[in-house]
Coordinates of C-alpha atoms and ligand atoms in Angstrom, one line a residue:
M29 CA 38.0 -4.5 9.0
L30 CA 35.4 -1.1 7.7
L31 CA 35.1 -2.8 4.6
L32 CA 34.1 -6.5 6.6
A33 CA 31.5 -4.6 8.4
V34 CA 29.8 -2.7 5.7
G35 CA 29.7 -5.6 3.9
L36 CA 27.6 -7.1 6.3
L37 CA 25.5 -4.7 6.8
A38 CA 24.3 -4.2 2.9
G39 CA 24.9 -7.9 3.2
C40 CA 22.0 -7.7 5.8
A41 CA 19.7 -4.8 4.4
S42 CA 19.6 -6.7 0.9
A43 CA 18.5 -10.3 2.5
P44 CA 15.0 -10.2 1.7
A45 CA 12.8 -10.8 5.0
P46 CA 11.2 -13.8 4.9
H47 CA 7.5 -14.6 3.3
L48 CA 4.8 -16.7 2.3
S49 CA 4.2 -18.3 -1.0
S50 CA 1.3 -19.4 0.0
L51 CA -1.0 -20.2 2.4
V52 CA -3.8 -23.1 2.2
Y53 CA -7.1 -23.3 4.7
R54 CA -8.5 -26.5 4.6
I55 CA -11.8 -26.4 6.2
E56 CA -13.9 -28.9 7.4
A57 CA -17.6 -28.1 8.0
T58 CA -20.1 -30.5 10.2
E59 CA -23.0 -29.8 12.1
T60 CA -22.0 -27.5 14.5
R61 CA -17.9 -27.6 14.0
L62 CA -15.2 -25.9 11.6
S63 CA -12.3 -28.4 11.5
V64 CA -9.1 -25.6 10.5
E65 CA -5.8 -26.8 9.2
I66 CA -3.0 -24.4 7.9
E67 CA -0.4 -24.6 5.7
A68 CA 2.2 -22.1 5.4
Q69 CA 4.8 -22.1 3.1
G70 CA 7.9 -19.8 2.5
A71 CA 8.3 -19.0 6.0
K72 CA 6.9 -19.8 9.6
P73 CA 5.1 -17.4 11.4
A74 CA 5.9 -16.5 14.4
R75 CA 2.3 -14.8 15.6
W76 CA -1.2 -15.4 14.5
Y77 CA -4.1 -13.4 14.8
L78 CA -7.8 -14.3 15.4
V79 CA -10.2 -11.3 16.0
G80 CA -11.9 -11.0 20.0
E81 CA -10.8 -14.8 20.6
S82 CA -9.5 -16.8 23.8
N83 CA -8.9 -20.0 25.0
L84 CA -9.0 -21.7 21.3
R85 CA -6.5 -24.6 21.6
V86 CA -4.4 -24.8 18.7
A87 CA -2.0 -28.3 17.8
S88 CA 1.0 -27.7 15.3
G89 CA 2.4 -31.9 15.6
E90 CA 3.2 -32.3 19.3
Q91 CA 3.4 -28.9 20.3
R92 CA 0.2 -27.2 21.6
A93 CA -1.0 -23.7 22.3
T94 CA -3.7 -21.7 23.1
V95 CA -5.2 -18.4 21.3
K96 CA -5.0 -15.7 24.7
G97 CA -6.7 -12.2 23.6
G98 CA -6.8 -12.5 19.6
V99 CA -3.1 -13.8 19.9
L100 CA -1.1 -17.3 19.2
R101 CA 2.4 -17.5 19.7
L102 CA 3.4 -20.6 17.8
P103 CA 5.5 -20.7 15.0
A104 CA 4.6 -22.8 12.8
E105 CA 4.0 -24.2 9.4
H106 CA 0.8 -26.1 10.0
L107 CA -1.6 -25.3 12.4
S108 CA -4.8 -27.8 13.3
Y109 CA -7.8 -26.5 15.4
A110 CA -11.9 -27.1 15.9
Y111 CA -13.5 -24.3 16.0
S112 CA -17.1 -25.3 18.2
L113 CA -20.6 -24.1 17.1
K114 CA -22.4 -26.0 19.6
S115 CA -23.0 -23.6 22.8
R116 CA -22.4 -20.7 20.3
L117 CA -26.2 -21.8 18.5
Q118 CA -27.5 -23.3 21.6
R119 CA -27.1 -20.0 23.9
S120 CA -24.7 -16.9 23.0
Q121 CA -26.1 -16.3 19.1
S122 CA -24.3 -13.6 17.7
L123 CA -23.5 -13.1 13.6
E124 CA -19.6 -12.8 14.7
R125 CA -19.0 -15.9 16.4
G126 CA -22.0 -18.3 15.1
A127 CA -25.3 -17.3 14.6
G128 CA -28.1 -20.1 12.6
V129 CA -28.9 -23.7 13.8
P130 CA -26.7 -26.9 13.4
G131 CA -25.9 -27.1 10.1
S132 CA -26.6 -24.2 8.9
F133 CA -25.1 -21.5 10.2
V134 CA -23.0 -18.4 9.8
V135 CA -20.0 -16.6 11.4
R136 CA -17.7 -14.2 10.4
G137 CA -14.5 -15.4 9.2
D138 CA -11.6 -13.4 10.9
R139 CA -13.6 -15.3 14.1
Y140 CA -12.4 -18.6 13.1
L141 CA -9.6 -18.2 10.8
L142 CA -6.2 -17.8 12.4
V143 CA -4.1 -15.5 9.7
P144 CA -0.5 -14.3 10.3
R145 CA 0.5 -10.7 10.5
P146 CA 0.4 -8.5 7.1
G147 CA 3.8 -8.1 7.0
I148 CA 5.2 -11.5 6.0
L149 CA 2.7 -11.7 3.1
L150 CA 3.4 -10.3 0.2
P151 CA 0.6 -9.7 -2.8
E152 CA 1.9 -12.3 -5.4
T153 CA 1.4 -15.0 -2.1
R154 CA -1.2 -17.5 -2.8
V155 CA -4.3 -18.0 -0.3
E156 CA -6.4 -20.4 -1.0
L157 CA -9.4 -21.6 1.2
R158 CA -10.7 -25.3 0.2
F159 CA -13.9 -26.4 1.9
K160 CA -15.2 -30.0 2.5
G161 CA -18.7 -31.0 4.4
L162 CA -21.3 -28.1 4.3
E163 CA -21.6 -25.7 1.2
P164 CA -20.1 -22.8 2.2
F165 CA -21.0 -19.3 0.9
L166 CA -18.1 -16.7 1.0
P167 CA -17.7 -13.1 0.1
W168 CA -15.7 -14.4 -3.1
P169 CA -17.3 -17.0 -5.5
C170 CA -16.5 -20.7 -4.6
V171 CA -15.4 -22.9 -7.1
R172 CA -16.3 -26.8 -7.3
E173 CA -13.4 -29.3 -7.4
G174 CA -14.0 -32.9 -6.7
E175 CA -14.8 -33.1 -2.9
E176 CA -14.0 -29.8 -2.3
W177 CA -15.2 -25.8 -2.8
V178 CA -12.4 -23.9 -3.2
A179 CA -11.9 -20.0 -2.9
R180 CA -8.7 -17.9 -4.0
L181 CA -8.0 -14.5 -2.6
Y182 CA -5.7 -12.2 -2.2
A183 CA -3.2 -11.7 0.4
N184 CA -4.8 -8.3 1.1
D185 CA -8.7 -10.3 1.6
L186 CA -7.1 -11.4 4.6
R187 CA -7.7 -8.5 6.3
Q188 CA -11.3 -8.6 6.1
L189 CA -12.6 -12.1 5.6
G190 CA -16.5 -11.1 5.5
F191 CA -18.7 -13.4 6.9
H192 CA -19.1 -17.1 5.7
A193 CA -22.3 -19.4 5.6
F194 CA -22.3 -23.2 5.8
G195 CA -25.5 -25.5 4.7
A196 CA -27.4 -22.8 3.5
R197 CA -31.2 -24.0 2.9
R198 CA -31.7 -22.1 -0.6
R199 CA -30.0 -19.2 -2.8
I200 CA -32.4 -16.4 -4.2
P201 CA -32.0 -15.3 -7.1
L202 CA -31.9 -11.3 -7.5
Q203 CA -32.8 -9.7 -11.0
L204 CA -30.9 -6.7 -10.7
E205 CA -28.9 -4.0 -12.4
E206 CA -26.2 -4.5 -15.6
G207 CA -23.4 -5.4 -14.4
A208 CA -24.4 -6.3 -10.3
R209 CA -24.3 -10.4 -9.8
W210 CA -25.4 -10.3 -6.1
E211 CA -25.8 -13.6 -4.2
V212 CA -28.6 -14.3 -1.3
V213 CA -28.0 -17.5 0.5
L214 CA -31.3 -18.1 3.1
L215 CA -30.4 -20.5 6.4
A216 CA -32.2 -23.1 8.0
G217 CA -35.5 -22.3 10.0
D218 CA -39.0 -22.0 9.9
L219 CA -40.5 -18.9 8.9
L220 CA -44.2 -17.2 9.2
A221 CA -43.6 -15.6 6.1
S222 CA -43.3 -17.1 2.8
D223 CA -40.1 -17.7 1.2
E224 CA -41.6 -15.7 -1.8
R225 CA -42.3 -12.8 0.4
I226 CA -39.0 -13.2 1.6
E227 CA -37.3 -13.1 -1.9
R228 CA -39.0 -10.2 -2.8
W229 CA -38.0 -8.1 0.2
I230 CA -34.6 -8.2 0.0
Q231 CA -35.0 -8.4 -4.1
E232 CA -36.5 -4.5 -3.6
A233 CA -33.9 -3.6 -1.0
A234 CA -30.6 -4.8 -3.3
Q235 CA -33.0 -3.4 -6.6
E236 CA -32.8 0.3 -4.8
A237 CA -29.1 -0.2 -3.6
A238 CA -28.0 -1.4 -6.8
R239 CA -29.6 1.4 -8.7
L240 CA -28.2 3.9 -6.6
G241 CA -25.1 2.4 -7.9
A242 CA -25.0 5.6 -10.7
G243 CA -24.6 3.2 -13.0
S244 CA -21.4 1.1 -11.9
P245 CA -23.0 -0.4 -9.1
R246 CA -20.7 -3.4 -7.0
E247 CA -20.1 -6.4 -8.7
R248 CA -20.6 -8.4 -5.8
V249 CA -22.5 -8.2 -3.0
A250 CA -22.8 -11.6 -0.6
I251 CA -26.1 -11.8 1.4
V252 CA -27.3 -14.3 3.9
L253 CA -30.4 -14.2 6.1
V254 CA -30.1 -15.5 9.4
P255 CA -34.0 -16.8 10.6
T256 CA -33.9 -15.3 14.2
P257 CA -37.0 -16.2 16.8
S258 CA -38.7 -12.4 16.5
G259 CA -41.7 -10.9 15.3
E260 CA -40.1 -7.9 13.5
P261 CA -38.7 -8.4 10.0
A262 CA -35.6 -8.0 10.2
P263 CA -34.3 -6.9 14.0
F264 CA -30.4 -6.7 12.9
G265 CA -28.0 -7.0 10.4
R266 CA -24.4 -6.2 9.5
V267 CA -22.2 -5.0 6.6
L268 CA -18.5 -6.1 6.3
Y269 CA -15.9 -4.6 4.5
S270 CA -14.5 -7.4 2.2
E271 CA -13.7 -6.8 -1.0
P272 CA -16.7 -8.1 -2.1
R273 CA -18.5 -7.2 0.6
S274 CA -20.3 -9.0 2.5
A275 CA -23.6 -8.8 5.0
A276 CA -26.0 -11.0 7.1
I277 CA -29.5 -9.6 8.4
Y278 CA -31.5 -11.7 10.7
V279 CA -34.8 -12.7 9.8
G280 CA -37.6 -12.5 12.4
Q281 CA -39.2 -16.2 12.4
R282 CA -42.6 -15.0 13.9
A283 CA -42.4 -12.0 11.7
P284 CA -46.1 -11.7 9.3
E285 CA -45.7 -11.5 5.7
R286 CA -47.2 -8.0 5.9
S287 CA -44.5 -6.6 8.0
F288 CA -41.6 -6.9 5.4
A289 CA -43.4 -4.0 3.6
G290 CA -42.6 -1.6 6.1
D291 CA -39.4 -2.7 7.1
W292 CA -36.4 -0.4 6.4
L293 CA -33.5 -2.5 7.9
A294 CA -32.6 -4.3 4.8
T295 CA -32.5 -1.3 3.2
H296 CA -30.0 0.5 5.5
E297 CA -27.7 -2.5 5.6
L298 CA -27.2 -2.4 1.9
M299 CA -26.9 1.4 1.3
H300 CA -24.0 0.7 3.0
T301 CA -22.4 -0.8 0.0
L302 CA -22.6 2.5 -1.4
H303 CA -20.2 3.8 0.2
P304 CA -16.3 3.1 0.5
R305 CA -14.7 2.2 4.0
F306 CA -14.1 5.8 5.9
D307 CA -10.6 5.6 7.4
G308 CA -10.6 6.8 11.0
Q309 CA -14.2 5.6 11.2
P310 CA -16.3 8.9 11.5
R311 CA -19.2 6.6 12.1
W312 CA -21.5 9.7 11.4
L313 CA -20.5 9.4 7.9
S314 CA -21.2 6.1 6.8
E315 CA -24.3 5.7 8.8
G316 CA -25.2 9.2 8.0
I317 CA -25.7 8.1 4.5
A318 CA -26.8 4.7 5.0
A319 CA -30.1 6.7 6.8
Y320 CA -30.5 9.4 4.0
Y321 CA -30.5 6.5 1.6
Q322 CA -32.5 4.3 4.0
C323 CA -34.9 7.3 3.2
L324 CA -35.0 8.2 -0.4
A325 CA -33.8 4.7 -2.1
P326 CA -37.6 3.4 -1.5
I327 CA -39.4 7.2 -3.0
R328 CA -36.9 7.0 -5.8
S329 CA -38.0 3.2 -6.7
G330 CA -42.0 4.1 -5.8
R331 CA -42.2 1.6 -3.3
E332 CA -43.1 4.1 -0.6
R333 CA -44.8 7.7 -0.8
P334 CA -42.6 10.2 -0.2
E335 CA -44.2 11.7 3.0
V336 CA -43.8 8.6 4.8
L337 CA -40.4 8.6 4.0
W338 CA -39.1 12.2 4.6
R339 CA -41.5 11.8 8.2
V340 CA -39.3 9.4 9.3
L341 CA -36.1 11.6 8.3
A342 CA -38.0 14.5 10.4
Q343 CA -38.7 12.3 13.4
G344 CA -35.0 10.8 13.7
V345 CA -33.4 14.2 12.9
A346 CA -35.7 15.6 16.3
T347 CA -35.1 12.8 18.6
G348 CA -30.9 13.1 17.5
Q349 CA -31.6 17.0 18.7
T350 CA -32.9 16.0 21.9
E351 CA -29.8 12.9 22.1
A352 CA -27.3 15.5 21.3
L353 CA -28.1 18.2 24.1
G354 CA -26.2 21.0 22.1
R355 CA -23.0 18.6 21.9
S356 CA -21.2 18.8 18.6
L357 CA -21.6 15.8 16.0
Q358 CA -17.8 14.6 16.5
E359 CA -18.8 14.7 20.2
V360 CA -22.0 12.5 19.8
A361 CA -20.1 9.5 17.5
K362 CA -17.5 9.0 19.9
A363 CA -19.4 8.6 22.8
M364 CA -22.4 6.9 21.2
H365 CA -22.7 3.7 22.9
T366 CA -22.7 5.6 26.3
L367 CA -24.6 8.4 25.6
P368 CA -26.7 6.7 23.9
A369 CA -27.3 8.9 21.2
Y370 CA -27.6 6.9 18.2
S371 CA -30.1 9.0 16.5
A372 CA -27.9 12.2 16.9
V373 CA -25.2 10.4 15.2
Y374 CA -27.4 8.6 12.3
W375 CA -29.8 11.6 11.5
G376 CA -26.9 14.0 12.1
G377 CA -24.5 12.4 9.4
A378 CA -27.9 12.2 7.3
L379 CA -28.7 15.6 7.4
L380 CA -25.1 16.3 6.0
A381 CA -25.6 13.5 3.4
L382 CA -28.8 15.5 2.3
E383 CA -26.9 18.7 2.4
V384 CA -24.2 17.5 0.2
D385 CA -26.6 15.7 -2.3
L386 CA -28.4 19.0 -2.8
E387 CA -25.4 20.8 -3.0
I388 CA -23.9 19.2 -5.5
R389 CA -27.6 18.8 -7.5
R390 CA -27.6 23.1 -7.3
A391 CA -24.4 23.1 -8.9
T392 CA -24.8 20.9 -11.5
E393 CA -28.3 21.6 -12.4
G394 CA -29.4 18.2 -11.1
K395 CA -27.5 15.9 -12.9
R396 CA -25.2 14.6 -10.7
G397 CA -25.7 13.9 -6.8
L398 CA -24.4 11.8 -4.1
E399 CA -24.6 8.7 -5.3
H400 CA -22.1 10.0 -8.6
V401 CA -19.3 10.7 -5.5
L402 CA -19.5 7.3 -4.2
A403 CA -19.4 5.9 -7.4
A404 CA -16.6 7.7 -7.8
L405 CA -14.8 6.6 -4.6
R406 CA -16.1 2.6 -4.9
P407 CA -12.6 1.4 -6.3
R408 CA -10.9 2.7 -3.7
G409 CA -10.1 0.5 -0.7
S410 CA -10.6 3.1 2.1
V411 CA -11.0 6.9 2.1
T412 CA -9.9 10.2 4.1
L413 CA -13.0 12.4 5.3
R414 CA -10.7 14.7 3.3
E415 CA -10.8 12.7 0.4
F416 CA -14.3 12.2 0.4
G417 CA -14.5 16.2 0.7
R418 CA -12.4 16.3 -2.8
S419 CA -14.5 14.2 -4.5
V420 CA -17.6 16.3 -3.4
D421 CA -16.1 20.0 -4.9
A422 CA -14.9 18.0 -7.9
L423 CA -18.2 16.7 -8.8
A424 CA -19.6 19.5 -8.3
G425 CA -17.3 21.7 -10.0
V426 CA -17.2 24.0 -7.4
A427 CA -15.5 24.2 -3.2
I428 CA -18.9 23.8 -1.5
W429 CA -17.5 21.1 1.1
E430 CA -15.9 23.0 3.0
Q431 CA -19.1 24.7 4.0
I432 CA -20.9 22.5 4.7
R433 CA -18.1 20.5 7.1
R434 CA -18.2 23.6 9.0
A435 CA -21.7 23.6 9.7
H436 CA -22.3 20.1 10.6
L437 CA -19.5 19.3 12.2
E438 CA -18.7 22.6 14.3
G439 CA -20.9 23.8 16.8
Q440 CA -24.2 21.9 17.7
A441 CA -24.8 19.0 15.9
L442 CA -28.2 19.1 13.7
R443 CA -27.8 22.4 13.8
R444 CA -28.9 23.0 10.2
A445 CA -32.0 20.5 10.4
K446 CA -34.8 23.6 10.9
P447 CA -33.2 25.7 7.7
L448 CA -32.2 22.9 5.7
L449 CA -35.7 20.7 5.9
R450 CA -38.0 24.0 5.8
G451 CA -36.3 25.0 3.3
L452 CA -37.3 21.7 1.3
G453 CA -40.8 22.1 2.3
I454 CA -40.2 19.1 5.2
G455 CA -41.9 20.7 8.4
P456 CA -41.2 19.4 11.6
G457 CA -43.7 16.2 11.6
G458 CA -42.5 15.7 7.9
A459 CA -45.6 17.3 6.8
L460 CA -44.7 18.5 3.3
D461 CA -45.1 22.3 2.0
S462 CA -45.1 22.5 -1.7
K463 CA -44.8 25.7 -1.7
A464 CA -41.7 26.4 -0.1
P465 CA -38.5 27.5 -2.0
G466 CA -36.7 24.5 -2.2
A467 CA -39.9 22.4 -2.9
K468 CA -38.5 21.9 -6.5
W469 CA -35.4 20.4 -5.0
R470 CA -37.0 18.4 -3.2
L471 CA -38.6 17.0 -5.9
R472 CA -35.5 16.3 -7.4
L473 CA -33.7 14.6 -5.1
E474 CA -36.7 12.0 -4.8
R475 CA -36.3 11.9 -8.5
G476 CA -32.9 11.7 -8.5
S477 CA -32.2 14.2 -11.5
Ligands
ZN565 ZN1 -26.2 1.7 9.5

């Protein structure tokens, strides 16, 4: 009896849990609709997930069920449903759930593609996205196979599907650093600025980000430009941590040509492609790195004069100090949307990034900087703050991180502003003092050497 029980237990323990051998999505993209069919093989997923979606009706043969709170309880190997963009494009545009015009739009992949729970997938599970109708543009390259465009993914890719664009009006060629083959598409919609001006604008921002790749830029970044009725050149954008990275940026249809020269948003967004995903989401770190480089990158490329962008940083820091009201950077980051305290988080983080860059350069006689830390971390899927700190110390060759971390994260947010900026010869309004003790280091930050 005992032997039998042990045998049964052993049998249970060694029986392989069912896993999917393949998962194939067939998507037909028409003017305002994405019709999706999913075929799973090897197991029957009990639940499916669709981020932030409710009321989507899904069929499996005769069975019907509705997605509630992002979850579909419909054990099935075949699913079919339609994701309609009609009202989303007419009334409630968002980069998340649908933006653009009929026949030329963008949507987040995880907002329209149901995915099974990760545990049912194996690294070798075959995942295919097969498209018909409007031409797709994804984080992954698509190959044409007869009537279809096909993207073959790893199971892990289903965790972050990036932006999916359909029916782009134009592909914009980019000339970047060696090893960077980034792609840009522009969706349909009349623009006051010429296509040539848009091309130059996105080329400059992409090139500045690729150059900061410290000799190993990301191989691919997929960028979608979405015309929107605005007078600003780029009113909003977002980068998703798919692998490869995926960016969507609104372009103002009424923005005059000349306004694109002073745009910082595209630069900021593309700077997010430099860093890894940070576990635990310390927004001050990712936003701080992007805000810091949004100032530094155009100085390094010669697109903007140093005094203009150090002034942007100094003014951002001053606004951040007002917003923080004595709270710590951690506290303002947690309550960033409710306070609101965006400047405190972005520019508080930018000061930390500036000090990390400066101290690594001091320790390595200018040979290394923050961009080298980010390059070393880039192959990693995600990174904790502790791992980031370890990489900073490893690159510097001495332990500098703990002191910087405490100075920026303990006590009042942005309290390092005055000594740090004054030391570099950057006055409160951004006026530059070339006689300041650290002025030569400011010049080295500007040159990146
Ligand atoms: Zn950002």
